[in-house]
PDB file of C-alpha atoms and ligand atoms in Angstrom:
ATOM      1  CA  MET X   1      91.657 161.154  23.629  1.00  0.00           C
ATOM      2  CA  GLU X   2      94.225 163.476  25.115  1.00  0.00           C
ATOM      3  CA  ALA X   3      92.273 163.412  28.356  1.00  0.00           C
ATOM      4  CA  ASN X   4      92.189 159.556  28.421  1.00  0.00           C
ATOM      5  CA  LEU X   5      96.070 159.359  27.779  1.00  0.00           C
ATOM      6  CA  ALA X   6      96.506 162.163  30.428  1.00  0.00           C
ATOM      7  CA  HIS X   7      94.552 159.802  32.789  1.00  0.00           C
ATOM      8  CA  LEU X   8      96.418 156.573  31.865  1.00  0.00           C
ATOM      9  CA  ILE X   9      99.800 158.510  32.283  1.00  0.00           C
ATOM     10  CA  ARG X  10      98.653 159.609  35.697  1.00  0.00           C
ATOM     11  CA  ALA X  11      97.446 155.873  36.412  1.00  0.00           C
ATOM     12  CA  GLN X  12     100.907 154.577  35.570  1.00  0.00           C
ATOM     13  CA  GLN X  13     102.543 156.867  37.889  1.00  0.00           C
ATOM     14  CA  VAL X  14     100.298 155.786  40.551  1.00  0.00           C
ATOM     15  CA  ASP X  15     101.370 152.248  39.747  1.00  0.00           C
ATOM     16  CA  LYS X  16     104.809 152.875  40.123  1.00  0.00           C
ATOM     17  CA  ARG X  17     104.321 154.324  43.447  1.00  0.00           C
ATOM     18  CA  LEU X  18     102.183 151.533  44.430  1.00  0.00           C
ATOM     19  CA  ALA X  19     104.986 149.276  43.380  1.00  0.00           C
ATOM     20  CA  THR X  20     107.130 150.952  45.844  1.00  0.00           C
ATOM     21  CA  LEU X  21     104.864 151.080  48.645  1.00  0.00           C
ATOM     22  CA  ALA X  22     104.342 147.242  48.246  1.00  0.00           C
ATOM     23  CA  ARG X  23     107.941 146.695  48.380  1.00  0.00           C
ATOM     24  CA  ARG X  24     108.247 148.763  51.628  1.00  0.00           C
ATOM     25  CA  LEU X  25     105.296 146.801  53.084  1.00  0.00           C
ATOM     26  CA  GLU X  26     106.971 143.722  52.336  1.00  0.00           C
ATOM     27  CA  SER X  27     110.309 144.628  53.612  1.00  0.00           C
ATOM     28  CA  LEU X  28     109.071 146.004  57.090  1.00  0.00           C
ATOM     29  CA  PRO X  29     108.093 142.822  58.784  1.00  0.00           C
ATOM     30  CA  VAL X  30     111.300 141.219  57.320  1.00  0.00           C
ATOM     31  CA  GLU X  31     113.294 143.979  58.965  1.00  0.00           C
ATOM     32  CA  LEU X  32     111.576 143.407  62.275  1.00  0.00           C
ATOM     33  CA  GLY X  33     112.062 139.670  62.003  1.00  0.00           C
ATOM     34  CA  GLU X  34     115.869 140.108  61.456  1.00  0.00           C
ATOM     35  CA  ARG X  35     115.835 142.392  64.687  1.00  0.00           C
ATOM     36  CA  GLU X  36     113.906 139.786  66.638  1.00  0.00           C
ATOM     37  CA  SER X  37     116.217 136.878  65.593  1.00  0.00           C
ATOM     38  CA  THR X  38     119.356 139.119  66.670  1.00  0.00           C
ATOM     39  CA  MET X  39     117.406 139.714  70.105  1.00  0.00           C
ATOM     40  CA  ALA X  40     116.750 135.796  70.536  1.00  0.00           C
ATOM     41  CA  ALA X  41     120.576 135.102  69.754  1.00  0.00           C
ATOM     42  CA  LEU X  42     121.482 137.486  72.398  1.00  0.00           C
ATOM     43  CA  GLU X  43     119.183 136.048  75.097  1.00  0.00           C
ATOM     44  CA  ALA X  44     120.164 132.531  74.005  1.00  0.00           C
ATOM     45  CA  GLU X  45     123.887 133.700  74.609  1.00  0.00           C
ATOM     46  CA  ALA X  46     122.871 135.145  77.904  1.00  0.00           C
ATOM     47  CA  GLU X  47     121.337 131.918  78.950  1.00  0.00           C
ATOM     48  CA  GLU X  48     124.327 129.825  78.134  1.00  0.00           C
ATOM     49  CA  LEU X  49     126.632 132.118  80.206  1.00  0.00           C
ATOM     50  CA  GLU X  50     124.187 131.419  83.051  1.00  0.00           C
ATOM     51  CA  SER X  51     124.061 127.770  82.501  1.00  0.00           C
ATOM     52  CA  GLU X  52     127.864 127.540  82.334  1.00  0.00           C
ATOM     53  CA  LYS X  53     128.337 129.479  85.522  1.00  0.00           C
ATOM     54  CA  LYS X  54     125.956 127.292  87.244  1.00  0.00           C
ATOM     55  CA  ALA X  55     127.832 124.219  86.070  1.00  0.00           C
ATOM     56  CA  CYS X  56     131.025 125.667  87.595  1.00  0.00           C
ATOM     57  CA  PHE X  57     129.438 126.189  90.916  1.00  0.00           C
ATOM     58  CA  VAL X  58     127.891 122.685  90.930  1.00  0.00           C
ATOM     59  CA  ARG X  59     131.226 121.281  89.914  1.00  0.00           C
ATOM     60  CA  SER X  60     133.278 123.139  92.473  1.00  0.00           C
ATOM     61  CA  THR X  61     130.695 122.176  95.384  1.00  0.00           C
ATOM     62  CA  LYS X  62     131.084 118.495  94.407  1.00  0.00           C
ATOM     63  CA  LEU X  63     134.796 118.880  94.482  1.00  0.00           C
ATOM     64  CA  GLU X  64     134.800 120.512  97.896  1.00  0.00           C
ATOM     65  CA  ASN X  65     132.450 117.798  99.151  1.00  0.00           C
ATOM     66  CA  GLU X  66     134.664 114.833  97.968  1.00  0.00           C
ATOM     67  CA  CYS X  67     137.580 116.758  99.560  1.00  0.00           C
ATOM     68  CA  GLY X  68     135.854 116.757 102.871  1.00  0.00           C
ATOM     69  CA  THR X  69     135.363 112.912 102.473  1.00  0.00           C
ATOM     70  CA  ARG X  70     138.742 112.246 101.710  1.00  0.00           C
ATOM     71  CA  GLU X  71     139.959 114.388 104.683  1.00  0.00           C
ATOM     72  CA  GLU X  72     137.923 112.093 107.124  1.00  0.00           C
ATOM     73  CA  ARG X  73     139.474 109.011 105.384  1.00  0.00           C
ATOM     74  CA  ILE X  74     142.994 110.715 105.725  1.00  0.00           C
ATOM     75  CA  ASP X  75     142.638 111.277 109.700  1.00  0.00           C
ATOM     76  CA  LYS X  76     141.701 107.539 109.879  1.00  0.00           C
ATOM     77  CA  LEU X  77     144.405 106.471 107.983  1.00  0.00           C
ATOM     78  CA  GLU X  78     146.822 108.680 109.808  1.00  0.00           C
ATOM     79  CA  LYS X  79     145.415 107.137 113.254  1.00  0.00           C
ATOM     80  CA  THR X  80     146.075 103.561 111.571  1.00  0.00           C
ATOM     81  CA  ALA X  81     149.576 104.536 110.973  1.00  0.00           C
ATOM     82  CA  VAL X  82     150.351 105.814 114.272  1.00  0.00           C
ATOM     83  CA  GLU X  83     148.567 102.718 115.998  1.00  0.00           C
ATOM     84  CA  ALA X  84     149.405  99.790 113.775  1.00  0.00           C
ATOM     85  CA  ARG X  85     151.886  97.323 114.921  1.00  0.00           C
ATOM     86  CA  ASP X  86     152.541  95.509 111.430  1.00  0.00           C
ATOM     87  CA  PRO X  87     155.106  97.681 109.549  1.00  0.00           C
ATOM     88  CA  SER X  88     153.443  96.817 106.159  1.00  0.00           C
ATOM     89  CA  ALA X  89     149.951  98.017 107.232  1.00  0.00           C
ATOM     90  CA  VAL X  90     151.596 101.384 108.455  1.00  0.00           C
ATOM     91  CA  GLN X  91     153.139 101.788 105.103  1.00  0.00           C
ATOM     92  CA  ILE X  92     149.951 100.998 103.255  1.00  0.00           C
ATOM     93  CA  ALA X  93     148.225 103.528 105.416  1.00  0.00           C
ATOM     94  CA  GLN X  94     150.716 106.069 104.926  1.00  0.00           C
ATOM     95  CA  HIS X  95     150.848 105.439 101.103  1.00  0.00           C
ATOM     96  CA  GLU X  96     146.943 105.663 100.859  1.00  0.00           C
ATOM     97  CA  ALA X  97     146.904 108.917 102.848  1.00  0.00           C
ATOM     98  CA  ALA X  98     149.478 110.491 100.685  1.00  0.00           C
ATOM     99  CA  THR X  99     147.523 109.552  97.616  1.00  0.00           C
ATOM    100  CA  HIS X 100     144.332 111.038  99.083  1.00  0.00           C
ATOM    101  CA  ARG X 101     146.443 114.224  99.977  1.00  0.00           C
ATOM    102  CA  GLN X 102     147.395 114.555  96.455  1.00  0.00           C
ATOM    103  CA  GLU X 103     143.842 114.071  95.155  1.00  0.00           C
ATOM    104  CA  ASN X 104     142.515 116.624  97.447  1.00  0.00           C
ATOM    105  CA  SER X 105     145.312 119.094  96.207  1.00  0.00           C
ATOM    106  CA  ASP X 106     144.234 118.614  92.800  1.00  0.00           C
ATOM    107  CA  ALA X 107     140.825 118.885  93.496  1.00  0.00           C
ATOM    108  CA  GLN X 108     141.185 122.252  95.438  1.00  0.00           C
ATOM    109  CA  GLU X 109     143.140 123.566  92.527  1.00  0.00           C
ATOM    110  CA  GLU X 110     140.453 122.450  89.912  1.00  0.00           C
ATOM    111  CA  ALA X 111     137.674 124.053  92.435  1.00  0.00           C
ATOM    112  CA  LEU X 112     139.584 127.368  92.658  1.00  0.00           C
ATOM    113  CA  GLU X 113     139.928 127.514  88.704  1.00  0.00           C
ATOM    114  CA  LEU X 114     136.072 126.919  88.548  1.00  0.00           C
ATOM    115  CA  LEU X 115     135.375 129.755  90.968  1.00  0.00           C
ATOM    116  CA  GLU X 116     137.632 132.077  88.970  1.00  0.00           C
ATOM    117  CA  ARG X 117     135.950 131.038  85.908  1.00  0.00           C
ATOM    118  CA  ALA X 118     132.587 131.673  87.222  1.00  0.00           C
ATOM    119  CA  ASP X 119     133.629 135.055  88.105  1.00  0.00           C
ATOM    120  CA  GLY X 120     134.857 135.731  84.764  1.00  0.00           C
ATOM    121  CA  LEU X 121     131.368 134.413  83.402  1.00  0.00           C
ATOM    122  CA  THR X 122     129.660 136.856  86.014  1.00  0.00           C
ATOM    123  CA  VAL X 123     131.606 139.621  84.572  1.00  0.00           C
ATOM    124  CA  LYS X 124     130.645 138.786  81.140  1.00  0.00           C
ATOM    125  CA  ARG X 125     127.009 138.295  82.094  1.00  0.00           C
ATOM    126  CA  GLU X 126     126.814 141.615  83.647  1.00  0.00           C
ATOM    127  CA  ALA X 127     128.089 143.324  80.306  1.00  0.00           C
ATOM    128  CA  MET X 128     125.680 141.320  78.411  1.00  0.00           C
ATOM    129  CA  ASN X 129     122.895 142.688  80.395  1.00  0.00           C
ATOM    130  CA  SER X 130     123.430 146.215  78.976  1.00  0.00           C
ATOM    131  CA  ARG X 131     123.597 145.111  75.485  1.00  0.00           C
ATOM    132  CA  LEU X 132     120.485 143.094  76.263  1.00  0.00           C
ATOM    133  CA  ASP X 133     118.624 146.233  77.423  1.00  0.00           C
ATOM    134  CA  GLU X 134     119.758 148.126  74.522  1.00  0.00           C
ATOM    135  CA  ALA X 135     118.617 145.509  72.089  1.00  0.00           C
ATOM    136  CA  LYS X 136     115.287 145.174  73.630  1.00  0.00           C
ATOM    137  CA  GLU X 137     114.676 148.819  73.802  1.00  0.00           C
ATOM    138  CA  SER X 138     115.569 149.258  70.088  1.00  0.00           C
ATOM    139  CA  LEU X 139     113.360 146.293  69.183  1.00  0.00           C
ATOM    140  CA  ASP X 140     110.304 147.744  70.984  1.00  0.00           C
ATOM    141  CA  ALA X 141     110.850 151.086  69.321  1.00  0.00           C
ATOM    142  CA  MET X 142     111.251 149.410  66.012  1.00  0.00           C
ATOM    143  CA  ARG X 143     108.009 147.266  66.598  1.00  0.00           C
ATOM    144  CA  ALA X 144     106.240 150.598  67.416  1.00  0.00           C
ATOM    145  CA  SER X 145     107.455 152.450  64.359  1.00  0.00           C
ATOM    146  CA  VAL X 146     106.910 149.311  62.021  1.00  0.00           C
ATOM    147  CA  GLY X 147     103.229 149.282  63.248  1.00  0.00           C
ATOM    148  CA  ALA X 148     102.708 153.045  62.583  1.00  0.00           C
ATOM    149  CA  ASP X 149     104.745 152.841  59.257  1.00  0.00           C
ATOM    150  CA  THR X 150     102.542 150.085  58.111  1.00  0.00           C
ATOM    151  CA  ALA X 151      99.491 151.735  58.849  1.00  0.00           C
ATOM    152  CA  ASP X 152     100.680 154.903  56.946  1.00  0.00           C
ATOM    153  CA  LEU X 153     101.962 153.179  54.012  1.00  0.00           C
ATOM    154  CA  GLN X 154      98.514 151.121  53.974  1.00  0.00           C
ATOM    155  CA  ALA X 155      96.516 154.381  54.104  1.00  0.00           C
ATOM    156  CA  GLU X 156      98.469 155.643  51.142  1.00  0.00           C
ATOM    157  CA  VAL X 157      97.972 152.507  49.183  1.00  0.00           C
ATOM    158  CA  ASP X 158      94.332 152.701  49.915  1.00  0.00           C
ATOM    159  CA  ALA X 159      93.980 156.180  48.708  1.00  0.00           C
ATOM    160  CA  LEU X 160      96.206 155.648  45.492  1.00  0.00           C
ATOM    161  CA  ASN X 161      93.945 152.655  44.781  1.00  0.00           C
ATOM    162  CA  THR X 162      90.961 154.702  44.986  1.00  0.00           C
ATOM    163  CA  GLU X 163      92.581 157.467  42.625  1.00  0.00           C
ATOM    164  CA  ARG X 164      93.798 154.868  40.326  1.00  0.00           C
ATOM    165  CA  GLU X 165      90.141 153.299  39.975  1.00  0.00           C
ATOM    166  CA  GLY X 166      88.732 156.916  39.351  1.00  0.00           C
ATOM    167  CA  LEU X 167      91.358 157.558  36.748  1.00  0.00           C
ATOM    168  CA  VAL X 168      90.657 154.350  34.979  1.00  0.00           C
ATOM    169  CA  ALA X 169      87.047 154.452  35.066  1.00  0.00           C
ATOM    170  CA  GLU X 170      87.141 157.923  33.289  1.00  0.00           C
ATOM    171  CA  VAL X 171      88.915 156.260  30.234  1.00  0.00           C
ATOM    172  CA  ASN X 172      86.889 154.611  27.357  1.00  0.00           C
ATOM    173  CA  SER X 173      86.616 151.062  27.720  1.00  0.00           C
ATOM    174  CA  THR X 174      88.607 149.890  24.921  1.00  0.00           C
ATOM    175  CA  VAL X 175      91.666 152.000  25.971  1.00  0.00           C
ATOM    176  CA  ARG X 176      91.215 150.984  29.432  1.00  0.00           C
ATOM    177  CA  GLY X 177      91.194 147.156  28.523  1.00  0.00           C
ATOM    178  CA  VAL X 178      94.381 147.631  26.477  1.00  0.00           C
ATOM    179  CA  PHE X 179      96.078 149.631  29.230  1.00  0.00           C
ATOM    180  CA  GLN X 180      95.068 147.140  32.109  1.00  0.00           C
ATOM    181  CA  ILE X 181      96.648 144.028  29.978  1.00  0.00           C
ATOM    182  CA  LEU X 182      99.742 146.255  29.045  1.00  0.00           C
ATOM    183  CA  ALA X 183     100.012 147.447  32.558  1.00  0.00           C
ATOM    184  CA  GLU X 184     100.526 143.932  33.968  1.00  0.00           C
ATOM    185  CA  LYS X 185     102.977 143.072  31.009  1.00  0.00           C
ATOM    186  CA  HIS X 186     105.121 146.201  31.535  1.00  0.00           C
ATOM    187  CA  PRO X 187     104.529 147.507  35.089  1.00  0.00           C
ATOM    188  CA  GLY X 188     104.898 151.448  35.127  1.00  0.00           C
ATOM    189  CA  LYS X 189     105.661 151.191  31.185  1.00  0.00           C
ATOM    190  CA  ALA X 190     102.446 150.573  29.519  1.00  0.00           C
ATOM    191  CA  VAL X 191     102.366 154.139  28.165  1.00  0.00           C
ATOM    192  CA  VAL X 192     105.393 155.606  26.652  1.00  0.00           C
ATOM    193  CA  PRO X 193     106.472 158.811  24.934  1.00  0.00           C
ATOM    194  CA  LEU X 194     107.776 159.306  21.525  1.00  0.00           C
ATOM    195  CA  LYS X 195     111.649 159.533  21.627  1.00  0.00           C
ATOM    196  CA  GLY X 196     112.564 161.451  18.500  1.00  0.00           C
ATOM    197  CA  ASP X 197     111.085 159.066  15.931  1.00  0.00           C
ATOM    198  CA  SER X 198     110.975 155.978  18.115  1.00  0.00           C
ATOM    199  CA  CYS X 199     108.979 154.165  20.596  1.00  0.00           C
ATOM    200  CA  GLY X 200     110.215 155.282  24.174  1.00  0.00           C
ATOM    201  CA  GLY X 201     109.610 151.790  25.425  1.00  0.00           C
ATOM    202  CA  CYS X 202     111.327 149.646  22.748  1.00  0.00           C
ATOM    203  CA  GLY X 203     113.111 151.904  20.562  1.00  0.00           C
ATOM    204  CA  THR X 204     111.222 150.559  17.431  1.00  0.00           C
ATOM    205  CA  ASN X 205     111.575 153.356  14.582  1.00  0.00           C
ATOM    206  CA  LEU X 206     107.962 154.631  13.915  1.00  0.00           C
ATOM    207  CA  THR X 207     106.450 155.462  10.533  1.00  0.00           C
ATOM    208  CA  ALA X 208     105.990 159.194   9.676  1.00  0.00           C
ATOM    209  CA  ASN X 209     102.177 158.286   9.429  1.00  0.00           C
ATOM    210  CA  ASP X 210     102.194 156.571  12.983  1.00  0.00           C
ATOM    211  CA  ARG X 211     104.191 159.726  14.420  1.00  0.00           C
ATOM    212  CA  VAL X 212     101.663 162.101  13.052  1.00  0.00           C
ATOM    213  CA  ARG X 213      98.898 159.952  14.353  1.00  0.00           C
ATOM    214  CA  VAL X 214     100.393 160.130  17.838  1.00  0.00           C
ATOM    215  CA  GLN X 215     100.921 163.942  17.602  1.00  0.00           C
ATOM    216  CA  GLY X 216      97.142 164.349  16.615  1.00  0.00           C
ATOM    217  CA  ALA X 217      96.205 162.284  19.447  1.00  0.00           C
ATOM    218  CA  LYS X 218      92.952 161.541  18.112  1.00  0.00           C
ATOM    219  CA  SER X 219      92.720 157.821  18.726  1.00  0.00           C
ATOM    220  CA  MET X 220      95.024 155.227  20.769  1.00  0.00           C
ATOM    221  CA  ILE X 221      98.229 154.773  18.837  1.00  0.00           C
ATOM    222  CA  ARG X 222     100.280 151.648  19.750  1.00  0.00           C
ATOM    223  CA  CYS X 223     103.945 150.829  18.935  1.00  0.00           C
ATOM    224  CA  PRO X 224     103.819 148.039  16.071  1.00  0.00           C
ATOM    225  CA  SER X 225     106.626 146.274  17.854  1.00  0.00           C
ATOM    226  CA  CYS X 226     106.141 146.395  21.717  1.00  0.00           C
ATOM    227  CA  THR X 227     102.280 147.473  21.534  1.00  0.00           C
ATOM    228  CA  ARG X 228     102.750 149.953  24.053  1.00  0.00           C
ATOM    229  CA  ILE X 229     100.548 153.082  24.163  1.00  0.00           C
ATOM    230  CA  LEU X 230     102.373 156.002  22.730  1.00  0.00           C
ATOM    231  CA  VAL X 231     102.177 159.750  23.714  1.00  0.00           C
ATOM    232  CA  THR X 232     103.724 162.780  22.692  1.00  0.00           C
ATOM    233  CA  GLN X 233     106.777 164.002  24.430  1.00  0.00           C
ATOM    234  CA  ASP X 234     104.975 167.281  25.495  1.00  0.00           C
ATOM    235  CA  LEU X 235     101.931 165.502  26.963  1.00  0.00           C
ATOM    236  CA  TRP X 236     104.313 163.119  28.573  1.00  0.00           C
ATOM    237  CA  SER X 237     106.664 165.955  30.162  1.00  0.00           C
ATOM    238  CA  LYS X 238     103.616 167.929  31.178  1.00  0.00           C
ATOM    239  CA  LEU X 239     102.199 164.984  33.344  1.00  0.00           C
ATOM    240  CA  SER X 240     105.245 163.158  34.250  1.00  0.00           C
ATOM    241  CA  GLU X 241     105.700 164.553  37.745  1.00  0.00           C
ATOM    242  CA  PRO X 242     106.193 161.653  39.933  1.00  0.00           C
ATOM    243  CA  VAL X 243     103.587 160.692  42.596  1.00  0.00           C
ATOM    244  CA  GLN X 244     104.813 161.515  46.048  1.00  0.00           C
TER     245      GLN X 244
HETATM  246 ZN1   ZN L 301     107.702 150.042  21.149  1.00  0.00          ZN
END
């Protein structure tokens, strides 16, 4: 029975390592996904800067064109003001020309502000380029390492599963059946050592008779309370080197 119990302890250590590996395998794509989202957010930010800059140029060009049209109108109005005989017609023409001049001055001011804003956006966009390059580089590196790490972890998982199957296959079928059920119920803690007079799993105090039977290791002894398989502290310590 001691050989059976030794196999189970080792199988249980393999299970613990498998659980760690499974968590790592799950977390890798999540970490990669987070990095990809960061990259996508940066790209969206860069695109927004570009379209804002473009909008500045479009608006400023429109303003310049409107100024040109108004200049022509002002020329005509000035001509009218000089040539008209009717004083009220002169006054109307002068007033309209003055209004257009004011509109042009406002428009030119706005166009200038827009060009300054576009310059600022260009500087911001250029600064973003280096951030984007860095993010892209680190994302590519992460993709490569996640791929390699996943393959390594999966290879270890496969090897451990094979080892576990071999270990469990050597255990007698009744003990194996009990262990499989307990391993699902108490992952990594189906087999526990005696702790003094108590069960190392649930702390229940064991009878002297049960303790002697555990020490004898002639048959599978289970805790009357939590039903875990009990082993001696000696066997436990001898075998409890964590699986690397
Ligand atoms: Zn117990």
